[in-house]
Short mmCIF file of C-alpha atoms and ligand atoms in Angstrom, two decimals:
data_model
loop_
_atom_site.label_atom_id
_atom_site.label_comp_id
_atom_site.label_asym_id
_atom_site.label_seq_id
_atom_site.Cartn_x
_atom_site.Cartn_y
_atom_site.Cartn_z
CA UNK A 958 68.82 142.98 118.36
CA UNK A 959 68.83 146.17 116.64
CA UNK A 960 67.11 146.71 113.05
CA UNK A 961 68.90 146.57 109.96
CA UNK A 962 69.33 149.52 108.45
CA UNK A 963 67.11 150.66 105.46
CA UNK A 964 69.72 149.80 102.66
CA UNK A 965 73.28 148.36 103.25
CA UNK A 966 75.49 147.95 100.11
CA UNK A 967 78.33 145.36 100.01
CA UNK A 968 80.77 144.98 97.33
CA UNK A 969 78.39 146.12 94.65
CA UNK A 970 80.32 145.48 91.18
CA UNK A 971 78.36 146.16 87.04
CA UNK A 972 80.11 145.18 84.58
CA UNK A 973 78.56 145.19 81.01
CA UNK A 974 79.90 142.88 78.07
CA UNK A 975 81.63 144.78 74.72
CA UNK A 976 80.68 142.69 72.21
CA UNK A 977 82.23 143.13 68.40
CA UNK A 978 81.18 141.46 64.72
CA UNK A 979 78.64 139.58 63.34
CA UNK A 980 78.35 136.97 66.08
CA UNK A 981 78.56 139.22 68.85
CA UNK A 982 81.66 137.88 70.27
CA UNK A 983 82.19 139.30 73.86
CA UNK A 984 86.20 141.39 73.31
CA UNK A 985 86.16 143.00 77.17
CA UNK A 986 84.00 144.17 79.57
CA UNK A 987 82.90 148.08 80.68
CA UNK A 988 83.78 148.02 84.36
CA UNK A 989 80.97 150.84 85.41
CA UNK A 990 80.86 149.90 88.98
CA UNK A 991 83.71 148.21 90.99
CA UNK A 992 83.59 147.27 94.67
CA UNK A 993 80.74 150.18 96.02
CA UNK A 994 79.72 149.60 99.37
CA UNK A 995 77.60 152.43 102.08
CA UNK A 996 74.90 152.27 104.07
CA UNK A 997 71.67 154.44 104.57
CA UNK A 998 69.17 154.77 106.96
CA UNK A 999 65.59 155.60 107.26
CA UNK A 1000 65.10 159.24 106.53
CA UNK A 1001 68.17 159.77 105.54
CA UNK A 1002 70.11 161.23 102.18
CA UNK A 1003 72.88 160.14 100.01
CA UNK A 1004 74.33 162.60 97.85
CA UNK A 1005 76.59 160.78 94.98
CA UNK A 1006 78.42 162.89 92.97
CA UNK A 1007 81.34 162.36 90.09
CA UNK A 1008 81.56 163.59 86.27
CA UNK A 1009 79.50 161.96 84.19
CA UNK A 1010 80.95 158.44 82.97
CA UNK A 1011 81.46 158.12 86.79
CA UNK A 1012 78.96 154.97 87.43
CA UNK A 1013 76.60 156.90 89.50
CA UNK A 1014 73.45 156.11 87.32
CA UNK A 1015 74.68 152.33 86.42
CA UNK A 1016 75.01 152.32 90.80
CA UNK A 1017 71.44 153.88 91.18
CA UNK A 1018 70.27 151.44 88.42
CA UNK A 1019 71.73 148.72 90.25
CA UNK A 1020 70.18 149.72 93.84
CA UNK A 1021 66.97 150.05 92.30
CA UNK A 1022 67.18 146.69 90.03
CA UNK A 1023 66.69 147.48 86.78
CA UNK A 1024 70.16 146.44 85.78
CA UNK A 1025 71.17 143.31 87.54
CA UNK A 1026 74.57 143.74 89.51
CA UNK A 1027 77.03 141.26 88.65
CA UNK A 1028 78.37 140.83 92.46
CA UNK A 1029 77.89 141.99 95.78
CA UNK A 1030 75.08 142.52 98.41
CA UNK A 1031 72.18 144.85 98.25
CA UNK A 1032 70.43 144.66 101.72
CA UNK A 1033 67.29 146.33 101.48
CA UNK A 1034 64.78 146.30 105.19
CA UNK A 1035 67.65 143.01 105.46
CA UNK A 1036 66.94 141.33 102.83
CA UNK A 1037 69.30 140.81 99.94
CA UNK A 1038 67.47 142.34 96.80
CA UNK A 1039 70.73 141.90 94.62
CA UNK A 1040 69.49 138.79 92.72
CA UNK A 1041 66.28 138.10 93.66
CA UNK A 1042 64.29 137.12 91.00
CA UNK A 1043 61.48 139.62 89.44
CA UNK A 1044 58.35 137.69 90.44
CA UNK A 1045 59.74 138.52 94.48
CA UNK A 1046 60.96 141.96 93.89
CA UNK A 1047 57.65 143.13 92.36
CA UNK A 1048 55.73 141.65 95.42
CA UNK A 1049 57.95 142.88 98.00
CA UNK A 1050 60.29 145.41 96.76
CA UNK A 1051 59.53 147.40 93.51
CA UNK A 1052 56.38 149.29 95.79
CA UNK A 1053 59.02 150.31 98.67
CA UNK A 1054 61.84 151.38 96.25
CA UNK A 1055 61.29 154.18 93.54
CA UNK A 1056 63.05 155.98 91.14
CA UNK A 1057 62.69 159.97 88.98
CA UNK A 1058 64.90 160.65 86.53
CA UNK A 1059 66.48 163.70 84.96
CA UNK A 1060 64.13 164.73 82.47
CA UNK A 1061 60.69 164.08 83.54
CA UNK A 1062 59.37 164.47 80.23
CA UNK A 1063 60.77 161.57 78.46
CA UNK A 1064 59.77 159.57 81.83
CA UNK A 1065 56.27 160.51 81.31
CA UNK A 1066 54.49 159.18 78.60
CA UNK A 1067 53.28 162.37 76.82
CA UNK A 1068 49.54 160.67 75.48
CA UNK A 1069 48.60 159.97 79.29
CA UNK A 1070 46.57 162.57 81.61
CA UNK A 1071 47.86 163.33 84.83
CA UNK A 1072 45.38 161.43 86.87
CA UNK A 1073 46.36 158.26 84.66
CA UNK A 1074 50.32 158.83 85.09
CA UNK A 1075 49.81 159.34 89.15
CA UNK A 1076 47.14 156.43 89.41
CA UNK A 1077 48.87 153.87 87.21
CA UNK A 1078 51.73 152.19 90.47
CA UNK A 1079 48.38 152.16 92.17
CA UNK A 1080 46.51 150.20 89.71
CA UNK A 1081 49.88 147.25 88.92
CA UNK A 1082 50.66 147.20 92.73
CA UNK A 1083 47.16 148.03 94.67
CA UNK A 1084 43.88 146.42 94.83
CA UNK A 1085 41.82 149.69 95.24
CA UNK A 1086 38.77 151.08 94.16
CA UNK A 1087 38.53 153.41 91.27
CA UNK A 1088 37.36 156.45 94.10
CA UNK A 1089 40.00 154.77 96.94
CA UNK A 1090 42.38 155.50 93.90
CA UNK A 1091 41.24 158.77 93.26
CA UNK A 1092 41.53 159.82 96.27
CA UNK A 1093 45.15 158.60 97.10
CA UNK A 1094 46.13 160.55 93.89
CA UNK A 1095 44.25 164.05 94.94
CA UNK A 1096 46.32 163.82 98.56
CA UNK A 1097 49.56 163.38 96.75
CA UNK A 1098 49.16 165.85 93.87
CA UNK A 1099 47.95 168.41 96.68
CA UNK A 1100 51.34 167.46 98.77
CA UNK A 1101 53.49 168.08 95.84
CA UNK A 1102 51.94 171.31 95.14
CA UNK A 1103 50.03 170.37 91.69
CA UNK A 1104 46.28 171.11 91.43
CA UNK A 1105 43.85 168.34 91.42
CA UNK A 1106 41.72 170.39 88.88
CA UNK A 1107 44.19 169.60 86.24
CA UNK A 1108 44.30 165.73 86.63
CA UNK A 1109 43.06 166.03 82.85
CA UNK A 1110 45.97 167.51 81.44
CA UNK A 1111 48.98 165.83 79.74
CA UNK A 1112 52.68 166.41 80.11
CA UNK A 1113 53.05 169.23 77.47
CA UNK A 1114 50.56 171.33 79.32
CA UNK A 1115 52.69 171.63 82.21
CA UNK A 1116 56.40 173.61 83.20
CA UNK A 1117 59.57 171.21 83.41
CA UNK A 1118 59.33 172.05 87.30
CA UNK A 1119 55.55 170.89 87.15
CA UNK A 1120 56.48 167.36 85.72
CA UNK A 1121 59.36 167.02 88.33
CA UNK A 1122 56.40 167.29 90.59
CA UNK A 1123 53.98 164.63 88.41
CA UNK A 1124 57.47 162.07 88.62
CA UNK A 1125 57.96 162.64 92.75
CA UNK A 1126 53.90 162.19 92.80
CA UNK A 1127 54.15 159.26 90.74
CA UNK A 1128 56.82 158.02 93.20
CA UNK A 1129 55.11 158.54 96.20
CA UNK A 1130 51.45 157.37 95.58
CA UNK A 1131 52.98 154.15 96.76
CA UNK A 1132 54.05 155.12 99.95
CA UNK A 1133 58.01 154.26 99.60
CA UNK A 1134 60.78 153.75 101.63
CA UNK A 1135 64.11 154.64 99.65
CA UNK A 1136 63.46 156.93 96.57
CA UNK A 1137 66.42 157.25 94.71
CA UNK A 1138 66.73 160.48 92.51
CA UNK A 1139 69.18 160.63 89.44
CA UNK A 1140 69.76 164.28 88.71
CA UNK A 1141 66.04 165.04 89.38
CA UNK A 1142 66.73 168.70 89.43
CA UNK A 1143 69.82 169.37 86.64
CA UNK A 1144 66.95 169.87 83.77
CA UNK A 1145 65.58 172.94 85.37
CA UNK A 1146 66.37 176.78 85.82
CA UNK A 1147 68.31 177.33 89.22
CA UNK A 1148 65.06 178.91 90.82
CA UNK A 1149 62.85 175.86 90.07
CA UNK A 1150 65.85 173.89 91.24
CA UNK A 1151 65.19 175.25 94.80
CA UNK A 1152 61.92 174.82 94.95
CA UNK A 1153 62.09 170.59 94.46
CA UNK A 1154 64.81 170.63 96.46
CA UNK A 1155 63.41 172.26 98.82
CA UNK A 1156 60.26 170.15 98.16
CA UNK A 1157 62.11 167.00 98.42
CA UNK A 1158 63.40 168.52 101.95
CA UNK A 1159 59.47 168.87 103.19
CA UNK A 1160 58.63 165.65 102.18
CA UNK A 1161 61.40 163.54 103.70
CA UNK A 1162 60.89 165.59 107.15
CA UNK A 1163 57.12 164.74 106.91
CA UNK A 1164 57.16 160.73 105.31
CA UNK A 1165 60.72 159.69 106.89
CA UNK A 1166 61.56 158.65 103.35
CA UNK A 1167 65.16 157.59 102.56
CA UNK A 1168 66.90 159.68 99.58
CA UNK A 1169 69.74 158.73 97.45
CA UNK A 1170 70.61 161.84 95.45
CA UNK A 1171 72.87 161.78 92.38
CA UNK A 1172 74.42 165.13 90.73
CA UNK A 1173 77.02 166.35 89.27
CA UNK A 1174 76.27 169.73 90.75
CA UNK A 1175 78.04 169.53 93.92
CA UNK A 1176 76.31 173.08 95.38
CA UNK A 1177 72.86 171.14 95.16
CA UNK A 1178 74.23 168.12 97.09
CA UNK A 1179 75.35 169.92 99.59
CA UNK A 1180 71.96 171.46 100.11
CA UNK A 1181 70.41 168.27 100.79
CA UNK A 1182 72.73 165.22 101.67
CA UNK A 1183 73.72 164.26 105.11
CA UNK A 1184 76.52 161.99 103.75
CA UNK A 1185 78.11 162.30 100.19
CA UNK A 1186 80.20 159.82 98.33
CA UNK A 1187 82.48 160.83 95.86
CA UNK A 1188 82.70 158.21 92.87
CA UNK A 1189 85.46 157.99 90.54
CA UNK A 1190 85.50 155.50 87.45
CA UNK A 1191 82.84 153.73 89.40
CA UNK A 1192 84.87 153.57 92.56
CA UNK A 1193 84.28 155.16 95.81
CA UNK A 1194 87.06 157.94 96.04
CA UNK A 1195 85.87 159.27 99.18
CA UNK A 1196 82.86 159.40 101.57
CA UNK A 1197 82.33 162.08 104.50
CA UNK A 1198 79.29 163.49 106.34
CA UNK A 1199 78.57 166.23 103.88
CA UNK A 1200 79.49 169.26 106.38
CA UNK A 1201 82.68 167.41 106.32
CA UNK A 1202 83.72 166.59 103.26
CA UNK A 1203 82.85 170.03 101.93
CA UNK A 1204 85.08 171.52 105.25
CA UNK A 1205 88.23 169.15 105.36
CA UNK A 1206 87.90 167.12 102.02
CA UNK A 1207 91.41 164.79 101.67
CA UNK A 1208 90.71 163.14 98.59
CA UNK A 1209 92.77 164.84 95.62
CA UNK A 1210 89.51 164.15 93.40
CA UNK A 1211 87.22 165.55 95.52
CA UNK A 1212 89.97 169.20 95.67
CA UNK A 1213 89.50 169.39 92.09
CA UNK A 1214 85.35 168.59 92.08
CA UNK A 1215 85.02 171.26 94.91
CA UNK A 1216 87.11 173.93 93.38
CA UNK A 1217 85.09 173.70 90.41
CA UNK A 1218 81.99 175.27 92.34
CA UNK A 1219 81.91 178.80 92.20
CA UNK A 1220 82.16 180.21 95.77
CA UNK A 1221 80.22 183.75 96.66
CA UNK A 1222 82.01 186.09 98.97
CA UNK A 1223 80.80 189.12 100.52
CA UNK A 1224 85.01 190.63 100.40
CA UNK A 1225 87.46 190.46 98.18
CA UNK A 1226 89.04 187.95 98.86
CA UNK A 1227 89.45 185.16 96.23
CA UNK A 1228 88.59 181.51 96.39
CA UNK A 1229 91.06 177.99 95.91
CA UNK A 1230 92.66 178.09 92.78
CA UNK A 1231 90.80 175.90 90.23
CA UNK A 1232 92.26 173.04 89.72
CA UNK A 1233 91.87 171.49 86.11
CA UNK A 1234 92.67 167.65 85.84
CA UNK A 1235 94.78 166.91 82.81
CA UNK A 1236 93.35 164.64 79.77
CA UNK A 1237 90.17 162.91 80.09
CA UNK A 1238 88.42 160.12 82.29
CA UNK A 1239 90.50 156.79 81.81
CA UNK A 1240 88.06 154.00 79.00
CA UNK A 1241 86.08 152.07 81.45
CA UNK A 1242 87.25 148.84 79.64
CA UNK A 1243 90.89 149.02 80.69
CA UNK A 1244 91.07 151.18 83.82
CA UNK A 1245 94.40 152.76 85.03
CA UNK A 1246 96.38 149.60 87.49
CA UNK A 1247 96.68 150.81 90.81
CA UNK A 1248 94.94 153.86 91.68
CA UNK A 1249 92.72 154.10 88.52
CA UNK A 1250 93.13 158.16 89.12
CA UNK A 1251 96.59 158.80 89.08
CA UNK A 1252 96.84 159.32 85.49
CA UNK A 1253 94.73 162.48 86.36
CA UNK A 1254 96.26 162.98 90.05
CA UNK A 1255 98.48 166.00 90.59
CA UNK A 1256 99.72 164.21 93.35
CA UNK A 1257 100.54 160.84 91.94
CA UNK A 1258 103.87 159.11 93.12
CA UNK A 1259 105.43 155.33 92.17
CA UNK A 1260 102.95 153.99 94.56
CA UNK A 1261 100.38 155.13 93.03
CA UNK A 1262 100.89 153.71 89.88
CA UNK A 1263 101.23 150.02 91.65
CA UNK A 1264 99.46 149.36 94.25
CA UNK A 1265 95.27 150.00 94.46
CA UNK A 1266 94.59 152.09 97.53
CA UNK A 1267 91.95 150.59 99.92
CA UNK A 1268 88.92 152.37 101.21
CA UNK A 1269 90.02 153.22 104.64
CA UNK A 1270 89.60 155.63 107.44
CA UNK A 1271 91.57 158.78 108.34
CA UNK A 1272 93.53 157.89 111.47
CA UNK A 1273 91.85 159.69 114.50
CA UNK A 1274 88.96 160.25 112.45
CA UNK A 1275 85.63 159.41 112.64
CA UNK A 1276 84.84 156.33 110.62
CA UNK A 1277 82.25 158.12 108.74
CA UNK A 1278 85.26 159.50 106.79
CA UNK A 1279 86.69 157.35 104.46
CA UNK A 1280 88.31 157.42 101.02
CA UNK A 1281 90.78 155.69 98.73
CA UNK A 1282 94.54 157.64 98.85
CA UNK A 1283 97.57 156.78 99.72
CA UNK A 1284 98.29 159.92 100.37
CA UNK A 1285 95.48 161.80 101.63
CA UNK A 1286 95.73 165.61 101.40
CA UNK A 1287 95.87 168.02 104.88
CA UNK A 1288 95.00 170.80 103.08
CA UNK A 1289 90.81 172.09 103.58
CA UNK A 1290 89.01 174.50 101.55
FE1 LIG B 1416 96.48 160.64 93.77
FE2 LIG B 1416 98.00 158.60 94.55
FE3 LIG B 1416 96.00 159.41 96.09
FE4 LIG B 1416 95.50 158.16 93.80
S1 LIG B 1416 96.52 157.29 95.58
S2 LIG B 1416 94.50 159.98 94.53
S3 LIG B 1416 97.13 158.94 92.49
S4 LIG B 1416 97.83 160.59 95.55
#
């Protein structure tokens, strides 16, 4: 029998209660994430990209269990993580699965040293000595590129790309599996950006970690992902090997996030038109019937407006491509 893969989602669904007056009554619900399912491999990336309101940090939030999903399957080394209670994901999961955020700084807490930050998953999940400890924390800081020396210092003393590093450090001192990253690299200049990226790159090459990468920025994603899923109003619009998607993209959603990036040429020539998507994203509390993008679609027909498209296959296409259209484009970039 073959092994399960590192993380298979099923049918992962958040929804979060709107409550209204003095007693809280519940009046509808905020349908973030609706019917998400992928898989992901060991050493492996996920990019996830979408505007923002698009459920990818409710999803990541979900993967990584600090908001509990209200249905579906999270397999995780094949076990299904999705309501387990806390007392078994802290003793089998929480060490394998970690999580940086966008702004490091807020994620640090600004009145610890570095040593203290770094050391602290070693002293809830480890039993180590204080110089095993030490130790562990001096070989990550020196993989990440920060200098042992300054294992004194607090988060003010350092650059925004320097506490990027402190959060993947933090990460790693516990030897994960799956690291999920949710806009780890939007905070900082485009230079910086590189460098974690590239970082990140080094890292997973050498550990065999897992990534799942959220952005808006689809340039960045494409840097690092090997697959990408395109989320819409918390529903999977369209996923593709990245090469693909960015090459022959058939997801009207995914033509309008693309021609958004700004494309360098070396002749004159001019890139797609930019397409600009009329009105704003649907209210998560009532989504659109049918497909919830066509009151945004270019393309939108009767059909459309009816009937929800499915998250199928091209026909005669690899499987790895996917997406929710009835009426997928031809057209590439
Ligand atoms: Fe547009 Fe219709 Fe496709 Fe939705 S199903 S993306 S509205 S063409």
């Amino acid at each position: 029998m073959s092994a399960p893969r590192l993380l298979e989602v099923s049918g992962l669904t958040k929804s979060f209660p709107v409550k209204t007056g003095l007693l809280q009554r519940t009046k509808g619900q905020v349908h973030a994430v609706t019917d998400v399912s992928f898989g992901l491999e060991r050493g492996r990336t996920i990019g996830i990209v979408g505007e923002s309101g698009s459920g990818k940090s409710t999803l990541a939030k979900c993967i990584v269990r600090l908001y509990p999903p209200t249905a579906g399957r999270i397999s995780f080394r094949g076990e299904d993580i999705a309501f387990m209670t806390e007392r078994r994901l802290r003793a089998d999961v929480r060490a394998r699965v970690q999580m940086i955020f966008q702004d490091p700084y807020s994620s640090l807490n600004p009145r610890h040293t570095l040593l203290s930050i770094v050391d602290e998953p070693l002293r809830v999940h480890h039993r180590l000595s204080a110089v095993e400890r030490g130790y562990r924390v001096d070989t990550v800081l020196e993989r990440v590129g920060l200098d042992p020396a300054f294992r004194r210092r607090r988060p003010h003393e350092f650059s925004g790309g320097q506490r990027q590093r402190i959060a993947i450090a933090r990460a790693l001192v516990l030897n994960p599996d799956l690291l999920v990253a949710d806009e780890p690299v939007s905070a900082l200049d485009v230079s910086i950006q590189a460098q974690i990226v590239t970082l990140m790159q080094d890292l997973q090459e050498e550990l065999g970690l897992a990534y799942i990468f959220i952005s808006h920025d689809l340039s960045v994603v494409r840097a690092i992902a090997d697959t990408v899923i395109v989320l819409y109003l918390g529903r999977i619009m369209e996923v593709a090997p990245a090469d693909r998607l960015f090459a022959c993209f058939a997801h009207p959603y995914t033509e309008a996030l693309l021609s958004a990036v700004p494309v360098v040429r070396t002749d004159d020539t001019k890139g797609p038109p930019r397409i600009i998507l009329s009105g704003d994203q649907p209210d998560a509390t009532d989504p659109p019937a049918g497909c919830v993008f066509h009151t945004r679609c270019p393309y939108a027909r009767d059909r459309c407006r009816n009937e929800v498209p499915a998250v199928r296959s091209l026909p005669d296409q690899d499987e790895g491509h996917r997406l929710a259209c009835h009426f997928p484009l031809t057209g590439q970039s």
